[in-house]
PDB file of C-alpha atoms and ligand atoms in Angstrom:
ATOM      1  CA  VAL A   1     101.851 135.619 109.905  1.00  0.00           C
ATOM      2  CA  ARG A   2     104.336 133.215 111.839  1.00  0.00           C
ATOM      3  CA  ALA A   3     107.158 134.379 110.298  1.00  0.00           C
ATOM      4  CA  GLU A   4     109.680 133.270 112.308  1.00  0.00           C
ATOM      5  CA  GLN A   5     108.063 129.625 112.297  1.00  0.00           C
ATOM      6  CA  GLY A   6     108.269 129.675 108.337  1.00  0.00           C
ATOM      7  CA  LEU A   7     110.001 130.778 105.587  1.00  0.00           C
ATOM      8  CA  VAL A   8     112.324 134.165 105.105  1.00  0.00           C
ATOM      9  CA  VAL A   9     113.701 135.141 102.038  1.00  0.00           C
ATOM     10  CA  SER A  10     115.602 138.039 101.598  1.00  0.00           C
ATOM     11  CA  GLY A  11     116.784 139.934  98.777  1.00  0.00           C
ATOM     12  CA  ILE A  12     118.224 137.009  96.892  1.00  0.00           C
ATOM     13  CA  GLU A  13     119.918 137.254  93.670  1.00  0.00           C
ATOM     14  CA  VAL A  14     119.877 134.339  91.281  1.00  0.00           C
ATOM     15  CA  GLY A  15     121.202 133.714  87.926  1.00  0.00           C
ATOM     16  CA  TYR A  16     122.452 130.021  85.854  1.00  0.00           C
ATOM     17  CA  HIS A  17     125.734 129.665  85.636  1.00  0.00           C
ATOM     18  CA  ARG A  18     127.874 133.144  84.899  1.00  0.00           C
ATOM     19  CA  GLY A  19     124.990 133.999  82.890  1.00  0.00           C
ATOM     20  CA  PRO A  20     122.784 137.115  84.222  1.00  0.00           C
ATOM     21  CA  ALA A  21     120.822 137.922  87.284  1.00  0.00           C
ATOM     22  CA  ILE A  22     117.107 135.819  86.991  1.00  0.00           C
ATOM     23  CA  LEU A  23     115.840 137.123  90.060  1.00  0.00           C
ATOM     24  CA  ARG A  24     116.924 140.457  91.456  1.00  0.00           C
ATOM     25  CA  ASP A  25     116.202 141.707  95.056  1.00  0.00           C
ATOM     26  CA  LEU A  26     113.434 139.068  95.900  1.00  0.00           C
ATOM     27  CA  SER A  27     111.754 139.086  98.923  1.00  0.00           C
ATOM     28  CA  LEU A  28     108.799 137.636 100.492  1.00  0.00           C
ATOM     29  CA  THR A  29     108.237 135.441 103.899  1.00  0.00           C
ATOM     30  CA  VAL A  30     105.558 132.701 104.264  1.00  0.00           C
ATOM     31  CA  GLY A  31     104.792 131.597 107.823  1.00  0.00           C
ATOM     32  CA  ALA A  32     103.540 128.730 109.690  1.00  0.00           C
ATOM     33  CA  GLY A  33     100.115 127.290 108.240  1.00  0.00           C
ATOM     34  CA  GLU A  34     100.225 130.070 105.503  1.00  0.00           C
ATOM     35  CA  ILE A  35      99.798 129.134 102.087  1.00  0.00           C
ATOM     36  CA  PHE A  36     101.444 131.691  99.741  1.00  0.00           C
ATOM     37  CA  ALA A  37     101.585 132.164  95.465  1.00  0.00           C
ATOM     38  CA  VAL A  38     103.831 133.257  92.905  1.00  0.00           C
ATOM     39  CA  VAL A  39     101.685 134.446  89.873  1.00  0.00           C
ATOM     40  CA  GLY A  40     103.517 135.380  86.664  1.00  0.00           C
ATOM     41  CA  ARG A  41     103.388 134.551  83.215  1.00  0.00           C
ATOM     42  CA  ASN A  42     106.106 132.469  81.159  1.00  0.00           C
ATOM     43  CA  GLY A  43     109.851 133.036  81.985  1.00  0.00           C
ATOM     44  CA  ALA A  44     109.367 135.640  85.278  1.00  0.00           C
ATOM     45  CA  GLY A  45     111.204 133.127  87.018  1.00  0.00           C
ATOM     46  CA  LYS A  46     109.089 130.832  88.971  1.00  0.00           C
ATOM     47  CA  THR A  47     111.189 127.994  88.749  1.00  0.00           C
ATOM     48  CA  THR A  48     113.806 129.499  89.179  1.00  0.00           C
ATOM     49  CA  LEU A  49     113.146 130.812  92.689  1.00  0.00           C
ATOM     50  CA  LEU A  50     111.896 126.985  93.644  1.00  0.00           C
ATOM     51  CA  ARG A  51     115.400 125.682  92.530  1.00  0.00           C
ATOM     52  CA  ALA A  52     117.335 128.812  94.702  1.00  0.00           C
ATOM     53  CA  LEU A  53     115.014 127.777  97.742  1.00  0.00           C
ATOM     54  CA  SER A  54     115.747 123.665  97.502  1.00  0.00           C
ATOM     55  CA  GLY A  55     119.882 124.698  96.799  1.00  0.00           C
ATOM     56  CA  LEU A  56     119.345 123.542  93.353  1.00  0.00           C
ATOM     57  CA  LEU A  57     120.861 127.087  92.220  1.00  0.00           C
ATOM     58  CA  PRO A  58     122.868 129.416  94.285  1.00  0.00           C
ATOM     59  CA  CYS A  59     121.614 132.772  96.079  1.00  0.00           C
ATOM     60  CA  ARG A  60     124.231 135.092  95.000  1.00  0.00           C
ATOM     61  CA  ARG A  61     122.971 137.815  96.994  1.00  0.00           C
ATOM     62  CA  GLY A  62     120.604 137.849  99.989  1.00  0.00           C
ATOM     63  CA  SER A  63     119.349 135.167 102.532  1.00  0.00           C
ATOM     64  CA  VAL A  64     117.229 131.903 102.868  1.00  0.00           C
ATOM     65  CA  ARG A  65     115.974 131.230 106.430  1.00  0.00           C
ATOM     66  CA  LEU A  66     113.656 128.529 107.592  1.00  0.00           C
ATOM     67  CA  GLN A  67     112.542 129.107 111.522  1.00  0.00           C
ATOM     68  CA  GLY A  68     115.359 131.098 112.329  1.00  0.00           C
ATOM     69  CA  ARG A  69     117.848 129.006 110.323  1.00  0.00           C
ATOM     70  CA  ASP A  70     120.088 130.515 107.756  1.00  0.00           C
ATOM     71  CA  PHE A  71     119.709 127.725 104.919  1.00  0.00           C
ATOM     72  CA  THR A  72     121.583 129.931 102.180  1.00  0.00           C
ATOM     73  CA  GLY A  73     124.384 127.970 100.506  1.00  0.00           C
ATOM     74  CA  LEU A  74     123.055 124.443 101.617  1.00  0.00           C
ATOM     75  CA  SER A  75     123.177 121.644  99.366  1.00  0.00           C
ATOM     76  CA  ALA A  76     120.032 120.137  97.790  1.00  0.00           C
ATOM     77  CA  GLU A  77     120.139 117.150 100.115  1.00  0.00           C
ATOM     78  CA  ARG A  78     120.636 119.081 103.559  1.00  0.00           C
ATOM     79  CA  VAL A  79     117.643 121.701 102.681  1.00  0.00           C
ATOM     80  CA  ALA A  80     116.015 118.518 101.747  1.00  0.00           C
ATOM     81  CA  ARG A  81     117.014 117.195 105.300  1.00  0.00           C
ATOM     82  CA  SER A  82     116.635 119.997 106.815  1.00  0.00           C
ATOM     83  CA  GLY A  83     112.605 120.733 106.249  1.00  0.00           C
ATOM     84  CA  ILE A  84     112.161 121.627 102.784  1.00  0.00           C
ATOM     85  CA  ALA A  85     110.199 119.545 100.229  1.00  0.00           C
ATOM     86  CA  HIS A  86     110.016 120.592  96.834  1.00  0.00           C
ATOM     87  CA  VAL A  87     107.703 119.572  94.415  1.00  0.00           C
ATOM     88  CA  PRO A  88     108.886 119.804  90.608  1.00  0.00           C
ATOM     89  CA  ALA A  89     106.992 120.868  87.954  1.00  0.00           C
ATOM     90  CA  GLY A  90     105.770 117.648  85.899  1.00  0.00           C
ATOM     91  CA  ARG A  91     105.413 115.500  89.211  1.00  0.00           C
ATOM     92  CA  ARG A  92     108.192 113.216  88.373  1.00  0.00           C
ATOM     93  CA  VAL A  93     106.877 110.064  90.207  1.00  0.00           C
ATOM     94  CA  ILE A  94     108.409 106.569  89.143  1.00  0.00           C
ATOM     95  CA  PRO A  95     105.836 105.075  86.610  1.00  0.00           C
ATOM     96  CA  GLY A  96     107.225 101.255  86.824  1.00  0.00           C
ATOM     97  CA  MET A  97     106.942 101.936  91.367  1.00  0.00           C
ATOM     98  CA  THR A  98     103.500 101.445  93.063  1.00  0.00           C
ATOM     99  CA  ALA A  99     102.112 104.444  94.282  1.00  0.00           C
ATOM    100  CA  LEU A 100     103.022 103.625  98.017  1.00  0.00           C
ATOM    101  CA  ASP A 101     106.510 102.741  96.861  1.00  0.00           C
ATOM    102  CA  ASN A 102     106.998 105.948  95.510  1.00  0.00           C
ATOM    103  CA  LEU A 103     105.623 107.611  98.755  1.00  0.00           C
ATOM    104  CA  LYS A 104     107.874 105.001 100.694  1.00  0.00           C
ATOM    105  CA  LEU A 105     110.952 107.414  98.743  1.00  0.00           C
ATOM    106  CA  GLY A 106     110.186 110.678 100.061  1.00  0.00           C
ATOM    107  CA  GLY A 107     110.594 108.712 103.609  1.00  0.00           C
ATOM    108  CA  TYR A 108     114.369 107.589 102.569  1.00  0.00           C
ATOM    109  CA  GLN A 109     115.692 109.050 105.553  1.00  0.00           C
ATOM    110  CA  HIS A 110     113.859 107.959 108.550  1.00  0.00           C
ATOM    111  CA  SER A 111     114.105 104.851 110.532  1.00  0.00           C
ATOM    112  CA  ARG A 112     111.705 101.873 109.978  1.00  0.00           C
ATOM    113  CA  THR A 113     109.525 103.136 112.542  1.00  0.00           C
ATOM    114  CA  ALA A 114     109.114 106.477 111.672  1.00  0.00           C
ATOM    115  CA  LEU A 115     109.107 105.480 108.125  1.00  0.00           C
ATOM    116  CA  ALA A 116     105.955 104.097 109.462  1.00  0.00           C
ATOM    117  CA  SER A 117     104.529 106.671 110.952  1.00  0.00           C
ATOM    118  CA  ALA A 118     105.024 108.828 108.372  1.00  0.00           C
ATOM    119  CA  LEU A 119     103.271 106.877 106.128  1.00  0.00           C
ATOM    120  CA  ASP A 120      99.935 106.867 108.589  1.00  0.00           C
ATOM    121  CA  ASP A 121     100.335 110.364 108.771  1.00  0.00           C
ATOM    122  CA  VAL A 122     100.145 111.506 104.917  1.00  0.00           C
ATOM    123  CA  LEU A 123      97.747 108.759 104.509  1.00  0.00           C
ATOM    124  CA  ALA A 124      95.276 110.124 106.694  1.00  0.00           C
ATOM    125  CA  MET A 125      95.857 113.391 105.257  1.00  0.00           C
ATOM    126  CA  LEU A 126      95.541 112.339 101.869  1.00  0.00           C
ATOM    127  CA  PRO A 127      93.052 109.473 102.174  1.00  0.00           C
ATOM    128  CA  ALA A 128      92.250 109.412  98.105  1.00  0.00           C
ATOM    129  CA  LEU A 129      96.123 107.830  98.167  1.00  0.00           C
ATOM    130  CA  ALA A 130      95.466 104.322 100.076  1.00  0.00           C
ATOM    131  CA  THR A 131      92.723 103.568  97.621  1.00  0.00           C
ATOM    132  CA  TRP A 132      95.003 103.511  94.750  1.00  0.00           C
ATOM    133  CA  GLY A 133      98.342 103.027  96.942  1.00  0.00           C
ATOM    134  CA  ALA A 134      99.014  99.546  95.272  1.00  0.00           C
ATOM    135  CA  ARG A 135      98.801 100.709  91.307  1.00  0.00           C
ATOM    136  CA  ARG A 136     102.001 101.298  89.228  1.00  0.00           C
ATOM    137  CA  ALA A 137     102.115 105.577  89.817  1.00  0.00           C
ATOM    138  CA  GLY A 138     102.664 105.221  85.688  1.00  0.00           C
ATOM    139  CA  THR A 139      98.700 104.107  85.340  1.00  0.00           C
ATOM    140  CA  LEU A 140      97.395 106.945  87.623  1.00  0.00           C
ATOM    141  CA  SER A 141      96.164 110.226  86.267  1.00  0.00           C
ATOM    142  CA  GLY A 142      97.280 113.326  85.881  1.00  0.00           C
ATOM    143  CA  GLY A 143      95.685 114.732  89.139  1.00  0.00           C
ATOM    144  CA  GLU A 144      96.491 111.487  91.074  1.00  0.00           C
ATOM    145  CA  GLN A 145      99.923 111.398  90.057  1.00  0.00           C
ATOM    146  CA  GLN A 146      99.967 115.307  91.182  1.00  0.00           C
ATOM    147  CA  LEU A 147      98.474 113.922  95.125  1.00  0.00           C
ATOM    148  CA  LEU A 148     100.932 111.410  95.328  1.00  0.00           C
ATOM    149  CA  ALA A 149     103.756 113.587  94.278  1.00  0.00           C
ATOM    150  CA  ILE A 150     102.445 116.079  97.260  1.00  0.00           C
ATOM    151  CA  GLY A 151     102.470 113.123  99.608  1.00  0.00           C
ATOM    152  CA  ARG A 152     105.982 111.815  98.629  1.00  0.00           C
ATOM    153  CA  ALA A 153     107.248 115.595  99.911  1.00  0.00           C
ATOM    154  CA  LEU A 154     104.731 115.387 103.024  1.00  0.00           C
ATOM    155  CA  MET A 155     106.730 111.965 103.794  1.00  0.00           C
ATOM    156  CA  SER A 156     110.121 113.780 104.940  1.00  0.00           C
ATOM    157  CA  ARG A 157     107.564 115.860 107.440  1.00  0.00           C
ATOM    158  CA  PRO A 158     108.527 119.276 105.763  1.00  0.00           C
ATOM    159  CA  VAL A 159     108.712 122.902 107.739  1.00  0.00           C
ATOM    160  CA  ALA A 160     108.100 124.287 104.101  1.00  0.00           C
ATOM    161  CA  LEU A 161     106.634 122.768 100.912  1.00  0.00           C
ATOM    162  CA  LEU A 162     107.170 124.056  97.655  1.00  0.00           C
ATOM    163  CA  LEU A 163     105.207 123.830  94.526  1.00  0.00           C
ATOM    164  CA  ASP A 164     106.037 124.097  91.367  1.00  0.00           C
ATOM    165  CA  GLU A 165     102.469 124.311  89.311  1.00  0.00           C
ATOM    166  CA  PRO A 166     100.955 121.915  90.739  1.00  0.00           C
ATOM    167  CA  LEU A 167      97.561 122.587  88.923  1.00  0.00           C
ATOM    168  CA  THR A 168      98.619 122.908  85.274  1.00  0.00           C
ATOM    169  CA  GLY A 169      97.430 120.008  83.231  1.00  0.00           C
ATOM    170  CA  LEU A 170      94.576 119.038  85.342  1.00  0.00           C
ATOM    171  CA  SER A 171      91.460 118.548  85.026  1.00  0.00           C
ATOM    172  CA  PRO A 172      88.755 121.326  87.044  1.00  0.00           C
ATOM    173  CA  ALA A 173      88.306 118.301  89.469  1.00  0.00           C
ATOM    174  CA  TYR A 174      91.712 117.356  90.314  1.00  0.00           C
ATOM    175  CA  GLN A 175      92.871 121.241  90.512  1.00  0.00           C
ATOM    176  CA  GLN A 176      89.958 121.447  93.204  1.00  0.00           C
ATOM    177  CA  ASP A 177      91.307 118.613  94.785  1.00  0.00           C
ATOM    178  CA  VAL A 178      94.705 119.551  95.001  1.00  0.00           C
ATOM    179  CA  LEU A 179      93.619 123.240  96.049  1.00  0.00           C
ATOM    180  CA  GLU A 180      91.507 121.769  99.410  1.00  0.00           C
ATOM    181  CA  GLU A 181      94.599 119.278  99.930  1.00  0.00           C
ATOM    182  CA  MET A 182      96.814 122.238  99.992  1.00  0.00           C
ATOM    183  CA  SER A 183      94.343 123.720 102.723  1.00  0.00           C
ATOM    184  CA  LYS A 184      94.377 120.860 104.854  1.00  0.00           C
ATOM    185  CA  ILE A 185      97.994 120.784 104.802  1.00  0.00           C
ATOM    186  CA  ALA A 186      98.772 124.308 105.525  1.00  0.00           C
ATOM    187  CA  LYS A 187      95.746 124.026 108.599  1.00  0.00           C
ATOM    188  CA  GLY A 188      98.195 121.335 110.167  1.00  0.00           C
ATOM    189  CA  GLY A 189     101.159 124.133 109.865  1.00  0.00           C
ATOM    190  CA  THR A 190     103.081 123.668 107.124  1.00  0.00           C
ATOM    191  CA  ALA A 191     104.267 126.940 105.181  1.00  0.00           C
ATOM    192  CA  ILE A 192     103.379 126.337 101.628  1.00  0.00           C
ATOM    193  CA  LEU A 193     104.916 128.271  98.829  1.00  0.00           C
ATOM    194  CA  LEU A 194     103.244 127.330  95.493  1.00  0.00           C
ATOM    195  CA  VAL A 195     104.342 129.218  91.756  1.00  0.00           C
ATOM    196  CA  GLU A 196     101.542 129.127  89.308  1.00  0.00           C
ATOM    197  CA  GLN A 197     100.528 130.279  86.146  1.00  0.00           C
ATOM    198  CA  ASN A 198      97.034 129.731  86.970  1.00  0.00           C
ATOM    199  CA  VAL A 199      96.542 133.040  88.485  1.00  0.00           C
ATOM    200  CA  ARG A 200      92.586 133.358  90.155  1.00  0.00           C
ATOM    201  CA  LYS A 201      92.414 129.547  90.856  1.00  0.00           C
ATOM    202  CA  SER A 202      95.753 129.873  92.853  1.00  0.00           C
ATOM    203  CA  LEU A 203      95.423 133.534  94.888  1.00  0.00           C
ATOM    204  CA  ARG A 204      91.390 132.373  95.466  1.00  0.00           C
ATOM    205  CA  THR A 205      93.225 129.505  97.736  1.00  0.00           C
ATOM    206  CA  ALA A 206      96.172 131.575  98.770  1.00  0.00           C
ATOM    207  CA  ASP A 207      96.648 133.519 101.722  1.00  0.00           C
ATOM    208  CA  ARG A 208      99.043 135.813 100.509  1.00  0.00           C
ATOM    209  CA  GLY A 209     100.660 136.117  97.323  1.00  0.00           C
ATOM    210  CA  MET A 210     103.093 138.158  94.840  1.00  0.00           C
ATOM    211  CA  VAL A 211     103.129 138.959  91.139  1.00  0.00           C
ATOM    212  CA  LEU A 212     106.505 138.423  90.283  1.00  0.00           C
ATOM    213  CA  ASP A 213     107.703 140.093  86.304  1.00  0.00           C
ATOM    214  CA  GLU A 214     111.177 139.492  85.003  1.00  0.00           C
ATOM    215  CA  GLY A 215     112.294 138.354  88.241  1.00  0.00           C
ATOM    216  CA  ARG A 216     111.226 141.222  90.367  1.00  0.00           C
ATOM    217  CA  GLY A 217     108.600 140.723  92.849  1.00  0.00           C
ATOM    218  CA  VAL A 218     105.920 143.613  91.208  1.00  0.00           C
ATOM    219  CA  LEU A 219     103.167 143.378  93.754  1.00  0.00           C
ATOM    220  CA  THR A 220     102.820 141.360  97.232  1.00  0.00           C
ATOM    221  CA  GLY A 221     100.059 141.437  99.580  1.00  0.00           C
ATOM    222  CA  ALA A 222      96.796 139.535 100.679  1.00  0.00           C
ATOM    223  CA  ALA A 223      95.901 137.463  97.781  1.00  0.00           C
ATOM    224  CA  ALA A 224      91.989 138.985  97.931  1.00  0.00           C
ATOM    225  CA  GLU A 225      93.818 142.261  97.048  1.00  0.00           C
ATOM    226  CA  LEU A 226      95.810 140.799  94.458  1.00  0.00           C
ATOM    227  CA  LEU A 227      93.116 139.527  92.770  1.00  0.00           C
ATOM    228  CA  ALA A 228      91.295 142.521  92.823  1.00  0.00           C
ATOM    229  CA  ALA A 229      94.562 144.505  92.351  1.00  0.00           C
ATOM    230  CA  ASP A 230      93.436 146.895  89.044  1.00  0.00           C
ATOM    231  CA  ARG A 231      97.104 145.635  87.203  1.00  0.00           C
ATOM    232  CA  LEU A 232      95.655 142.227  87.194  1.00  0.00           C
ATOM    233  CA  ARG A 233      92.381 142.727  86.081  1.00  0.00           C
ATOM    234  CA  ASP A 234      93.191 144.807  83.039  1.00  0.00           C
ATOM    235  CA  GLY A 235      95.461 141.426  82.173  1.00  0.00           C
ATOM    236  CA  TYR A 236      98.441 142.919  83.646  1.00  0.00           C
ATOM    237  CA  LEU A 237     100.215 139.217  83.728  1.00  0.00           C
ATOM    238  CA  GLY A 238      98.575 138.240  80.077  1.00  0.00           C
ATOM    239  CA  VAL A 239      96.513 135.509  81.805  1.00  0.00           C
ATOM    240  CA  GLY A 240      93.089 135.102  83.348  1.00  0.00           C
TER     241      GLY A 240
HETATM  242  P1  ATP B 301     108.248 128.867  83.155  1.00  0.00           P
HETATM  243  O1  ATP B 301     106.546 128.697  83.637  1.00  0.00           O
HETATM  244  O2  ATP B 301     107.876 129.157  81.844  1.00  0.00           O
HETATM  245  O3  ATP B 301     109.195 127.818  83.683  1.00  0.00           O
HETATM  246  P2  ATP B 301     109.087 130.073  84.780  1.00  0.00           P
HETATM  247  O4  ATP B 301     108.404 131.487  85.810  1.00  0.00           O
HETATM  248  O5  ATP B 301     108.661 129.248  85.987  1.00  0.00           O
HETATM  249  O6  ATP B 301     108.761 129.964  83.592  1.00  0.00           O
HETATM  250  P3  ATP B 301     111.701 130.163  84.797  1.00  0.00           P
HETATM  251  O7  ATP B 301     111.822 128.472  84.010  1.00  0.00           O
HETATM  252  O8  ATP B 301     112.414 130.494  86.280  1.00  0.00           O
HETATM  253  O9  ATP B 301     110.321 130.931  84.729  1.00  0.00           O
HETATM  254  O10 ATP B 301     112.907 131.164  83.806  1.00  0.00           O
HETATM  255  C1  ATP B 301     113.309 132.683  83.579  1.00  0.00           C
HETATM  256  C2  ATP B 301     114.760 132.768  83.339  1.00  0.00           C
HETATM  257  O11 ATP B 301     115.253 131.782  83.335  1.00  0.00           O
HETATM  258  C3  ATP B 301     113.827 132.986  81.653  1.00  0.00           C
HETATM  259  O12 ATP B 301     114.365 133.495  81.094  1.00  0.00           O
HETATM  260  C4  ATP B 301     115.051 131.362  81.406  1.00  0.00           C
HETATM  261  O13 ATP B 301     115.217 131.166  80.322  1.00  0.00           O
HETATM  262  C5  ATP B 301     116.002 131.022  82.166  1.00  0.00           C
HETATM  263  N1  ATP B 301     116.463 129.948  82.484  1.00  0.00           N
HETATM  264  C6  ATP B 301     115.501 129.225  82.791  1.00  0.00           C
HETATM  265  N2  ATP B 301     116.327 128.013  83.002  1.00  0.00           N
HETATM  266  C7  ATP B 301     117.677 128.066  82.577  1.00  0.00           C
HETATM  267  C8  ATP B 301     118.884 127.537  82.302  1.00  0.00           C
HETATM  268  N3  ATP B 301     118.699 126.518  83.222  1.00  0.00           N
HETATM  269  N4  ATP B 301     119.767 128.190  82.562  1.00  0.00           N
HETATM  270  C9  ATP B 301     120.293 128.955  82.035  1.00  0.00           C
HETATM  271  N5  ATP B 301     118.830 130.188  81.653  1.00  0.00           N
HETATM  272  C10 ATP B 301     117.664 129.242  82.007  1.00  0.00           C
END
């Protein structure tokens, strides 16, 4: 794990407004080129974790570092410009715009030449996007929209990519596509943090992972070890 080149989360506490802490003393590391899966049942705090890492929610304690730089307390805008891209649940592509125009939105911060080269690279990484790039995003299938949302996030050339439930609502074939594209993206050096309710599928693709329960990391390790862990096998998560 090239941790110093990736995302390091140390002892964060996060909650909404003045409410109780949802995440407590949570730590994890995602190295460059690594896929780290956070799994847990509904309400465990998975979405809250991604919101905190992307600057949408403040950390009350602890720190978030990317490539050794302190990201704690940065605005969502600064975080996005400085190397962390977030693909929220539900994909949120703009339905009335073409797929290509949706992609370009992800590179809004680039100069015209940087935008063109980012687009070339993203289309090389996700060639399926080129085949339906001229279609309006709203007419694409759920799986195509998920790939588009991932491609849009890659347009910013992130160091770390945060994916919220990228498999949810997709057919098994599209789930497989998304998992394969994720592996390709990681091989290119991006640190990928994925939160998922599809425990087995995500752990089979991930390198390492964590079981999140009531805002605490209750089990962390190699994905293969988590898959074999008794607590997982015994239905600890309440899902297969
Ligand atoms: P799901 O997959 O159902 O979204 P999750 O693991 O992503 O589950 P979160 O959405 O992070 O879980 O929710 C964790 C806790 O935070 C829950 O108790 C939830 O009620 C609370 N919560 C989520 N959003 C808010 C909010 N906007 N304001 C206050 N509390 C919230």
